[in-house]
Short mmCIF file of C-alpha atoms in Angstrom, two decimals:
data_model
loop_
_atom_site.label_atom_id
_atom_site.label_comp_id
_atom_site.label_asym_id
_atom_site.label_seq_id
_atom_site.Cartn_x
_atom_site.Cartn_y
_atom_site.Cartn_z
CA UNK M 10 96.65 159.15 124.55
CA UNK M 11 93.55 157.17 126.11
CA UNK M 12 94.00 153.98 127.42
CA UNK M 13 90.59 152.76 127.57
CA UNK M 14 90.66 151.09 123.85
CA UNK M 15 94.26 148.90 125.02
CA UNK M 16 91.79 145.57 125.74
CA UNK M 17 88.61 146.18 123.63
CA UNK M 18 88.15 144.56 120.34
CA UNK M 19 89.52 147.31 117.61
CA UNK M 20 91.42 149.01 120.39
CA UNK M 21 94.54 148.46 118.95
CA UNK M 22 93.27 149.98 115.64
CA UNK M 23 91.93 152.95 117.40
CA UNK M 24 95.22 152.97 119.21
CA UNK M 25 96.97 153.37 116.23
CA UNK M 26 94.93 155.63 114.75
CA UNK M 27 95.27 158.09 117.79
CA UNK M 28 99.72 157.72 117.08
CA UNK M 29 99.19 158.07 113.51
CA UNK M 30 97.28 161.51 113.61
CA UNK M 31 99.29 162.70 116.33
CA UNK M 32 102.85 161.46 114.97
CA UNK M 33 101.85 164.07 112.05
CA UNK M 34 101.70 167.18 113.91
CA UNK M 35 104.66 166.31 116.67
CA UNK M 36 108.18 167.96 116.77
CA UNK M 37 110.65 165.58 115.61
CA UNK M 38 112.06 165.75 118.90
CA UNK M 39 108.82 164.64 120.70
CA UNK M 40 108.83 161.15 118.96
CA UNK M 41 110.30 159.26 122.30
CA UNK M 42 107.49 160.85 124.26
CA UNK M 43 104.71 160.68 122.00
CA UNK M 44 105.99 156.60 121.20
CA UNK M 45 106.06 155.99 125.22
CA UNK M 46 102.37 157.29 125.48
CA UNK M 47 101.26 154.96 122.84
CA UNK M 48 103.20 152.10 124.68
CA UNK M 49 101.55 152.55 127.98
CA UNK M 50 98.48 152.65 126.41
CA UNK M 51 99.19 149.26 124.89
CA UNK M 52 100.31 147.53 128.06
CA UNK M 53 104.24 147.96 127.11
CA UNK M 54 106.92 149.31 129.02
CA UNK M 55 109.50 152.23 128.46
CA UNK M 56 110.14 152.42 124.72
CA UNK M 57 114.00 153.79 123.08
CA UNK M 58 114.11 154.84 119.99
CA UNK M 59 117.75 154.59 118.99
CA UNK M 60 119.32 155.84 115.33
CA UNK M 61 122.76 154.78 113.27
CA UNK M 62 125.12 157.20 113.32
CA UNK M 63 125.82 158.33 109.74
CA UNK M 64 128.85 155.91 109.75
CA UNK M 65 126.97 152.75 110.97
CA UNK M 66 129.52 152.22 113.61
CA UNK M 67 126.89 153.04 116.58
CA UNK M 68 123.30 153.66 117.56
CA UNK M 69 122.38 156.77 119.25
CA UNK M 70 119.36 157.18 121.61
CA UNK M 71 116.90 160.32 120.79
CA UNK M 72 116.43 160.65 124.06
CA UNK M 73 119.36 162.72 125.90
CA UNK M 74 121.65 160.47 128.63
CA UNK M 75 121.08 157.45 127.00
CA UNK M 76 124.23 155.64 126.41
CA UNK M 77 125.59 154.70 122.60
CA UNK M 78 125.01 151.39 121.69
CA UNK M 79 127.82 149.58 118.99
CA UNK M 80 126.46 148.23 116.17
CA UNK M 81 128.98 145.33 116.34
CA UNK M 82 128.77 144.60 120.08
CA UNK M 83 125.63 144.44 121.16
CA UNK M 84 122.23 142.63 120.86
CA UNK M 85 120.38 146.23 119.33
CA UNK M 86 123.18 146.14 116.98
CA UNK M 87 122.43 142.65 116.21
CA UNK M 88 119.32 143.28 115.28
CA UNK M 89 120.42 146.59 113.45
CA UNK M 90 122.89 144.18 111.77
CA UNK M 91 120.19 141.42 110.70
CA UNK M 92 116.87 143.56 110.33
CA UNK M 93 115.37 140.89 112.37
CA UNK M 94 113.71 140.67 115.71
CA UNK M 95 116.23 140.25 118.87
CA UNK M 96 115.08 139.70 122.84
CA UNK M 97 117.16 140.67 125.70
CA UNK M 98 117.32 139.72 129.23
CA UNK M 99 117.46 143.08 131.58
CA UNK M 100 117.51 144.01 135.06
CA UNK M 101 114.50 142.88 137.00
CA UNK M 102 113.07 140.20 135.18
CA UNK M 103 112.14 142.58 132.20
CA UNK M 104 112.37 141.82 128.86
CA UNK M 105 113.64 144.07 125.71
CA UNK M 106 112.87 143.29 122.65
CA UNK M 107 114.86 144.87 119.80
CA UNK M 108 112.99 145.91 116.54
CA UNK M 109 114.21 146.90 113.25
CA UNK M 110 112.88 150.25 112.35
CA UNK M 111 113.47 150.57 108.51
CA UNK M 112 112.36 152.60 105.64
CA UNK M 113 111.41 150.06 103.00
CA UNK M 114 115.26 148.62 102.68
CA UNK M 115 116.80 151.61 104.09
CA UNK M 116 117.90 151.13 108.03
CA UNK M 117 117.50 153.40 110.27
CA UNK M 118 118.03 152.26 113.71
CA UNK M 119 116.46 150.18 115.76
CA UNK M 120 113.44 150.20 118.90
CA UNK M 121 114.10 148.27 122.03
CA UNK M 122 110.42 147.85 124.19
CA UNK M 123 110.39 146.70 127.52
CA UNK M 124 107.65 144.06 128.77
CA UNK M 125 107.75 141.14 131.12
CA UNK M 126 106.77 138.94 128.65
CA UNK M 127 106.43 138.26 125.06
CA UNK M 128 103.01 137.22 123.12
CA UNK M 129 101.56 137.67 119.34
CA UNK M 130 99.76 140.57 120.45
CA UNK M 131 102.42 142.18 122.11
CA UNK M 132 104.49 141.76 118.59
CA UNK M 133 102.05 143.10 116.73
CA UNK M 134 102.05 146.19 118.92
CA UNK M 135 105.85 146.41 118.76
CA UNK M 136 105.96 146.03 115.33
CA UNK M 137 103.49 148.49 114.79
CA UNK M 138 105.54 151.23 117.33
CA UNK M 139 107.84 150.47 114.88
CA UNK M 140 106.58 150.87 111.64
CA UNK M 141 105.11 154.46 112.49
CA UNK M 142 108.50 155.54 114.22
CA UNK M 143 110.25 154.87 110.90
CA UNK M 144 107.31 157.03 108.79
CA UNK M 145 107.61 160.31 111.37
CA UNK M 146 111.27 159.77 111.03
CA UNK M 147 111.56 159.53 107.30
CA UNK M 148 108.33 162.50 106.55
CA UNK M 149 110.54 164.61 109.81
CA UNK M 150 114.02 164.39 108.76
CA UNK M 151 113.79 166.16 105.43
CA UNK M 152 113.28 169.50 107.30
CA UNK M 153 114.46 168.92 110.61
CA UNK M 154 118.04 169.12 112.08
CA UNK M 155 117.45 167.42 114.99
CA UNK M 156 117.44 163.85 113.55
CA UNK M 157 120.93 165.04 112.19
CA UNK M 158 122.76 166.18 115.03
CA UNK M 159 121.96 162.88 116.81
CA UNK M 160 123.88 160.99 113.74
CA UNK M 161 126.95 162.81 113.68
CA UNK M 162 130.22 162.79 115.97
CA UNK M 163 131.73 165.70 114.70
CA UNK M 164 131.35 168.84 112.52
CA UNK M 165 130.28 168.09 108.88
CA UNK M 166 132.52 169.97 106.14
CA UNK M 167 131.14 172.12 103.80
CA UNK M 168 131.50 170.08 100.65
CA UNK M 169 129.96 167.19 102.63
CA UNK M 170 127.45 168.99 103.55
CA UNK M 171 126.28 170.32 100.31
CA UNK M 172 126.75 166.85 98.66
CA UNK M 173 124.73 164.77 101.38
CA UNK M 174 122.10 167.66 100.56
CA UNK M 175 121.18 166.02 97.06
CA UNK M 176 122.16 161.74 97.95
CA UNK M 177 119.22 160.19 98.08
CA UNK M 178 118.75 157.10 100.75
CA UNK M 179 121.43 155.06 101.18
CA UNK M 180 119.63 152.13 100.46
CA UNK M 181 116.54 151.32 98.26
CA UNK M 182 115.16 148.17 96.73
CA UNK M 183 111.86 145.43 96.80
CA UNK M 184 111.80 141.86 96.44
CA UNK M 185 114.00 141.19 93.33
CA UNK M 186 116.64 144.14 94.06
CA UNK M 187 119.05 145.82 96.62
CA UNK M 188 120.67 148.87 95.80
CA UNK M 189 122.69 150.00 98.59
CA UNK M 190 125.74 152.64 99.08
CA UNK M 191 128.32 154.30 101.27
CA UNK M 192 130.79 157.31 101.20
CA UNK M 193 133.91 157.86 103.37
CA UNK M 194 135.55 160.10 104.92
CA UNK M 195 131.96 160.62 106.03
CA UNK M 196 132.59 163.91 107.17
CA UNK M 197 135.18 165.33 104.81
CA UNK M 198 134.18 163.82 101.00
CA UNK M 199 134.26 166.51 98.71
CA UNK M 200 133.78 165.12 94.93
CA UNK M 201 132.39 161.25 95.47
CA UNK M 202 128.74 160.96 95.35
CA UNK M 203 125.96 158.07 94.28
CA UNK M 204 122.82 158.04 92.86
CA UNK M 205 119.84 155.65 92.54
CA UNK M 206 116.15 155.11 91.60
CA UNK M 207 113.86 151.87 91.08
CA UNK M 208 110.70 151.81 89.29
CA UNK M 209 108.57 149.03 88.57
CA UNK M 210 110.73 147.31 85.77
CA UNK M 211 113.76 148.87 86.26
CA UNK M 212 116.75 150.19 88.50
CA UNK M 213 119.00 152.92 87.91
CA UNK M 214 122.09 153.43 89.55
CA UNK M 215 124.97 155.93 88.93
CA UNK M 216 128.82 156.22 91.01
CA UNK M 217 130.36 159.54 90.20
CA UNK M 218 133.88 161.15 91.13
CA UNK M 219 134.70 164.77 90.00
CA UNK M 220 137.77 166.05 89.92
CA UNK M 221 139.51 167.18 93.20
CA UNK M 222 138.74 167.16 96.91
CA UNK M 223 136.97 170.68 97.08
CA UNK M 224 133.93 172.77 97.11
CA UNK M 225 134.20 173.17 93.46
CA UNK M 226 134.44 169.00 93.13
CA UNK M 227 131.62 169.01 94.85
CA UNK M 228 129.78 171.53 92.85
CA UNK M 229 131.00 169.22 89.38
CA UNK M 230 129.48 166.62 90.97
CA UNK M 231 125.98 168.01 92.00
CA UNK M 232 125.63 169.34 88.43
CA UNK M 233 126.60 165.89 87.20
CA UNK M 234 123.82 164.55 89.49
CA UNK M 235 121.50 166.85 88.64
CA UNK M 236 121.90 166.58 84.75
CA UNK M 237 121.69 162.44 85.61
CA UNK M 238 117.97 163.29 87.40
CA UNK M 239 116.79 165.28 84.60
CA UNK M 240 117.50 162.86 81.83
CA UNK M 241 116.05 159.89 83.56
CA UNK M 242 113.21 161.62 85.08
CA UNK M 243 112.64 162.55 80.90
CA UNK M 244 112.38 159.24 79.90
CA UNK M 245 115.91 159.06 78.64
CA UNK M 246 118.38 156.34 77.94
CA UNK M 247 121.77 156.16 79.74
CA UNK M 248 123.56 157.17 76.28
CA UNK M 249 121.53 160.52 76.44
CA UNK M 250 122.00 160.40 80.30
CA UNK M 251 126.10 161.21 79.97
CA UNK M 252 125.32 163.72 76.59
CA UNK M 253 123.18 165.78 79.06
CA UNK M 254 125.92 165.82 81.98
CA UNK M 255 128.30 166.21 79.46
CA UNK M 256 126.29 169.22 77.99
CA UNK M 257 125.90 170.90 81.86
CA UNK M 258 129.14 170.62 82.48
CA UNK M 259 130.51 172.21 79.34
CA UNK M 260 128.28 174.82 79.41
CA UNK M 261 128.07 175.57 83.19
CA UNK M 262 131.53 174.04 84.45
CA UNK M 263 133.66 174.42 81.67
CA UNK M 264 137.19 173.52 83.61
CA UNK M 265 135.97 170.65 85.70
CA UNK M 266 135.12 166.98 84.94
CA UNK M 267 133.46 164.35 86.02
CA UNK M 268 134.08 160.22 85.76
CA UNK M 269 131.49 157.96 86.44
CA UNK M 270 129.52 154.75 85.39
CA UNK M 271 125.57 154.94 85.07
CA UNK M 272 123.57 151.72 84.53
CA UNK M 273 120.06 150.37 84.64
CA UNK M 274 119.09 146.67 85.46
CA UNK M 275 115.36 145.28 84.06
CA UNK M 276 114.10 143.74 87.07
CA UNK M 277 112.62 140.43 84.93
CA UNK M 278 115.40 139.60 82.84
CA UNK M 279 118.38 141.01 84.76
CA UNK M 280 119.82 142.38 81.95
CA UNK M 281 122.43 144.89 82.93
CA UNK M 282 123.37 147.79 81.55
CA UNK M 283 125.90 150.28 81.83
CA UNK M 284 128.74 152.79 80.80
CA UNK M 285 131.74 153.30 81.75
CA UNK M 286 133.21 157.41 81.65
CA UNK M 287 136.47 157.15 82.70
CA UNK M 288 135.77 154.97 85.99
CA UNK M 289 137.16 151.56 87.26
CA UNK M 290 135.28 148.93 86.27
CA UNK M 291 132.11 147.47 88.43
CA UNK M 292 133.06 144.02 90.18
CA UNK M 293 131.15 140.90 89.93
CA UNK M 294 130.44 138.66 92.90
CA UNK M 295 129.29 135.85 91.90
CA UNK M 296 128.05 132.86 94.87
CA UNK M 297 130.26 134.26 97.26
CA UNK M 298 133.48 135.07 94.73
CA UNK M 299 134.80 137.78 92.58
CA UNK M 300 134.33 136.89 89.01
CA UNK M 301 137.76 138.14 87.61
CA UNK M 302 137.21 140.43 84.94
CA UNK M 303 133.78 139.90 83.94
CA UNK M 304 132.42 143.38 83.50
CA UNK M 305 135.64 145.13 82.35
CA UNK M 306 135.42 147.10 79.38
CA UNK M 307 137.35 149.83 77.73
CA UNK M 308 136.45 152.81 79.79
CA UNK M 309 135.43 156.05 77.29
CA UNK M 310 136.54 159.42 78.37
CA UNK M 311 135.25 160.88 81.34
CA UNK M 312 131.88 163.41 81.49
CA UNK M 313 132.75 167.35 80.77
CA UNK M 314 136.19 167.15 78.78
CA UNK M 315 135.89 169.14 76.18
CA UNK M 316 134.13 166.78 72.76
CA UNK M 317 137.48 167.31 71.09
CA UNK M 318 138.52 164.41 73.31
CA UNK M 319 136.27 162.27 72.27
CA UNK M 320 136.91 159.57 69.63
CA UNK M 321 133.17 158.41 69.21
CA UNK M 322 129.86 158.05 70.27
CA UNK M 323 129.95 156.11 73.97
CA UNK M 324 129.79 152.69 74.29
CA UNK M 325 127.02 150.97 76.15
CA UNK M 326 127.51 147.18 77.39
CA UNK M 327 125.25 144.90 78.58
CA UNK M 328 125.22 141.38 80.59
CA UNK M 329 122.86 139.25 81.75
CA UNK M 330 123.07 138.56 85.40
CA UNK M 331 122.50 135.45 87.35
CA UNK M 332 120.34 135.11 89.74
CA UNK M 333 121.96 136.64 93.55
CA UNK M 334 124.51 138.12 91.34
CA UNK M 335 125.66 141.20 93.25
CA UNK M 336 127.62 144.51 90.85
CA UNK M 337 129.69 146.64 93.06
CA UNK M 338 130.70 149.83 91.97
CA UNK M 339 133.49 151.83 93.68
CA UNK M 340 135.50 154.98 93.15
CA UNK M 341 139.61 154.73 93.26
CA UNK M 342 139.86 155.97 96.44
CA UNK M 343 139.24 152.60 97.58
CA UNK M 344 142.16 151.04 95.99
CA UNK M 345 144.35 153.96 96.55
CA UNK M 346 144.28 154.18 100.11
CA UNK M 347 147.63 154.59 101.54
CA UNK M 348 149.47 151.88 103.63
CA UNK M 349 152.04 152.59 106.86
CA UNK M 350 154.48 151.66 104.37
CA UNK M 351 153.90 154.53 101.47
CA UNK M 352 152.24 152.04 98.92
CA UNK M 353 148.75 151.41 98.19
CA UNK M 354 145.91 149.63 99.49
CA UNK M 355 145.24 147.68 96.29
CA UNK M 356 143.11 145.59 94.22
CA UNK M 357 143.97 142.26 95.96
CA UNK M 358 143.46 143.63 99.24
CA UNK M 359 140.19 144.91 97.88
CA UNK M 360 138.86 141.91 96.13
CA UNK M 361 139.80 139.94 99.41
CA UNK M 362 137.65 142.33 101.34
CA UNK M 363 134.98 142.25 99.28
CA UNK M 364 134.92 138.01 99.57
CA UNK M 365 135.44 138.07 103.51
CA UNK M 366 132.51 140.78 103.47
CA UNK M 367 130.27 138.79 100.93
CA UNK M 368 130.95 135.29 102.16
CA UNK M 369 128.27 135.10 105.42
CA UNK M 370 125.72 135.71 103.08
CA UNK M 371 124.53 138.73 104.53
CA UNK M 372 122.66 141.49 103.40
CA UNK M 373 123.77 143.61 101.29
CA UNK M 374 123.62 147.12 102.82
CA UNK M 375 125.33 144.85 105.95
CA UNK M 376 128.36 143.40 103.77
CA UNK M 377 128.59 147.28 102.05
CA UNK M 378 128.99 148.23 106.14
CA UNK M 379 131.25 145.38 107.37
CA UNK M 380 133.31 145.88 103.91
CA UNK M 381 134.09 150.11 104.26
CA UNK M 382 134.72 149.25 107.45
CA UNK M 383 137.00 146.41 107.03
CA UNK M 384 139.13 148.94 104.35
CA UNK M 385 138.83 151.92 106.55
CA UNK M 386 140.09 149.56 109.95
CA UNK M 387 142.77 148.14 108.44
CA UNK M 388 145.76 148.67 110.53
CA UNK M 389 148.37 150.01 107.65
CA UNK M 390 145.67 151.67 105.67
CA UNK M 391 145.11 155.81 105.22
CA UNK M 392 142.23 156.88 103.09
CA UNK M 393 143.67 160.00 101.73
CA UNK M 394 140.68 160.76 98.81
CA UNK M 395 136.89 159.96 99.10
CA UNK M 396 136.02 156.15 98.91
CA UNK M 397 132.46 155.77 97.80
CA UNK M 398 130.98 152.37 97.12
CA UNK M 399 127.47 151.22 95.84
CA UNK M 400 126.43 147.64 95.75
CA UNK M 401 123.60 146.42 93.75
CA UNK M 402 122.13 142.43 94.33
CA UNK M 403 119.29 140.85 91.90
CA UNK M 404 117.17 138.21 92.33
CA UNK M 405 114.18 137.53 89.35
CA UNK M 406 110.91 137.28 90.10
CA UNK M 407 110.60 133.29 90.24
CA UNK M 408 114.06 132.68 92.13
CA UNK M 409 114.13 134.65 95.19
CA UNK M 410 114.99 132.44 98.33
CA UNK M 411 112.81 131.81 100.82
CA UNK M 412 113.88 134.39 103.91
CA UNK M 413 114.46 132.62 107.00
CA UNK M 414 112.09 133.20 110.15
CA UNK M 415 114.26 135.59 112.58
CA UNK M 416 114.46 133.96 116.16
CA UNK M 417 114.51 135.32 119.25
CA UNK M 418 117.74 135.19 121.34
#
């Protein structure tokens, strides 16, 4: 990559131009190099591109001998943590400056540049380093393995694997919504899965848990996604949503079965919709608090049993939220996780969780993180069936807080 264009008006541009075109055509595997080239060219110094493993715990260099970074105790993880801008002191008077590198709301890792000093130019050109690392990530993971292997510890089971195959991104959203999620055992969960999509009005959002801790779970719970996709993708409502999964199942699946709760928020009026098939009911957090209650509803049986099981057409409920009202959706393995002492985890210690998580005011794929976590760490606690949680946070059009400027330190 030249470096003639670094100082000449447009250079950057042309710069950029050059790391675009090439970023297209390189192995996935040839992103640190091709990144480093680009820096040099731009006056910067060595440039890491470091991912989350698929637990969030740690960040993992793509370049080989690079130590692990944790997310929790250290200044990349900070800035991991806060999707916000982070400077270092390192050896020799350098600088590194941490940068987010994100896919729309969805976090990726993070890029820590070298320099000896910091200036609005050089911040462009960071930001810019960082910005095409997260495209060539996001366009090169779909068919490459090698962004994989760097984001897991250990062997992935087989029903993980086949279920990860159809998630889509953990988190998704814009300005007025967050939809964020995360599964555990991360390795081993065999009938949990999650599904979202956001259009212009409107998100939808879906927690299912088939029956069992097996390939075949696994297999209910791909067809259950899959029938979900099809509906919505038709134009359908979430009534006709569950009569086509219920429909797959029975015809494809007969034996297995499927609970769940599918919704759909309007983005301007933050009406929320939903129904319930068989599932705990979604928790409200409400300024902080869980608001006791507030979206429980008579669950109606869950997606697959046969229809002579059925009493009646579903029921579909609605609320309207308020605005930085946050819905979290969860599957029992959460509240069933085992304790040293034989009994379970519980609601309490769940709701209590979910306030210590909730109460910095963080973001919301961050309190998801810190709240797994939080279950998963406890000292008496033993998840012994998939724990899957997704966390949805609105905010309408007019009301939407003022984000604060990130700092450097």
């Amino acid at each position: 990559m030249s470096t003639q264009y670094a100082d000449e008006p447009g250079g950057g541009e042309r710069l950029l131009e050059e790391l675009l075109a090439q970023a297209h055509s390189a192995a996935p595997m040839d992103l640190p190099l091709l990144v480093n080239r680009c820096a040099e060219a731009f006056g910067l110094g060595e440039v890491v591109i470091y991912l989350t493993d698929i637990q969030q715990r740690s960040l993992v260099a793509l370049t080989e001998g690079l130590p692990t970074l944790d997310i929790d105790a250290s200044v990349a993880g900070w800035c991991y943590r806060t999707v916000s801008l982070r400077v270092e002191d390192v050896e020799g008077g350098l600088l590194c400056l941490w940068l987010p590198v994100v896919d729309g709301a969805e976090r990726l890792g993070v890029l820590g540049v070298r320099s000896r000093s910091v200036d609005a130019v050089r911040l462009r050109r960071c930001r810019m380093l960082a910005g095409v690392v997260a495209m060539a990530i996001t366009s090169k993971r779909a068919y490459s393995d090698s962004f994989a292997r760097r984001a897991r510890a250990e062997r992935m089971q087989l029903p993980a694997e086949m279920l990860r195959a159809f998630l889509p991104p953990r988190t998704i959203g814009n300005d007025h919504v967050v939809s964020t999620a995360v599964l555990e055992p991360a390795y081993e969960i065999g009938g949990d899965a999650f599904d979202h999509s956001l259009t212009q009005s409107t998100l939808h959002a879906a927690i299912l848990d088939a029956m069992g801790h097996d390939l075949a779970s696994g297999l209910t719970t791909s067809v259950a996604l899959a029938g979900c996709r099809s509906a919505r993708r038709a134009g359908l409502g979430l009534l006709d949503l569950v009569d086509t999964i219920d429909q797959a199942l029975a015809q494809w699946l007969p034996e297995k079965y499927c609970t769940g709760i599918l919704t759909q928020l309007d983005l301007a009026s933050g009406v929320f919709s939903w129904t319930n098939c068989g599932h705990p009911p979604p928790v409200l957090i409400r300024d902080g608090r869980v608001v006791d209650g507030a979206l429980g509803r008579t669950p109606q049986p869950p997606m697959g049993l046969p229809a002579r099981f059925s009493k009646g057409p579903r029921n579909l409920h609605e609320v309207t939220l308020e605005p930085g009202d946050r819905v979290l959706l969860y599957t029992d393995g959460v509240t069933e996780a085992r304790t040293a002492g034989g009994g379970e985890y519980g609601m309490d210690r769940f709701t209590d969780s979910i306030i210590l998580a909730t109460a910095a005011g963080e973001l919301p794929a961050e309190s998801l993180r810190r709240l797994i976590h939080a279950i998963l760490d406890s000292e008496d606690s033993d998840l012994r069936d998939d724990a899957t949680m997704l966390l949805i946070e609105w905010w309408p059009p007019t009301a939407r807080p003022t984000q604060p400027v990130a700092r450097l330190g």
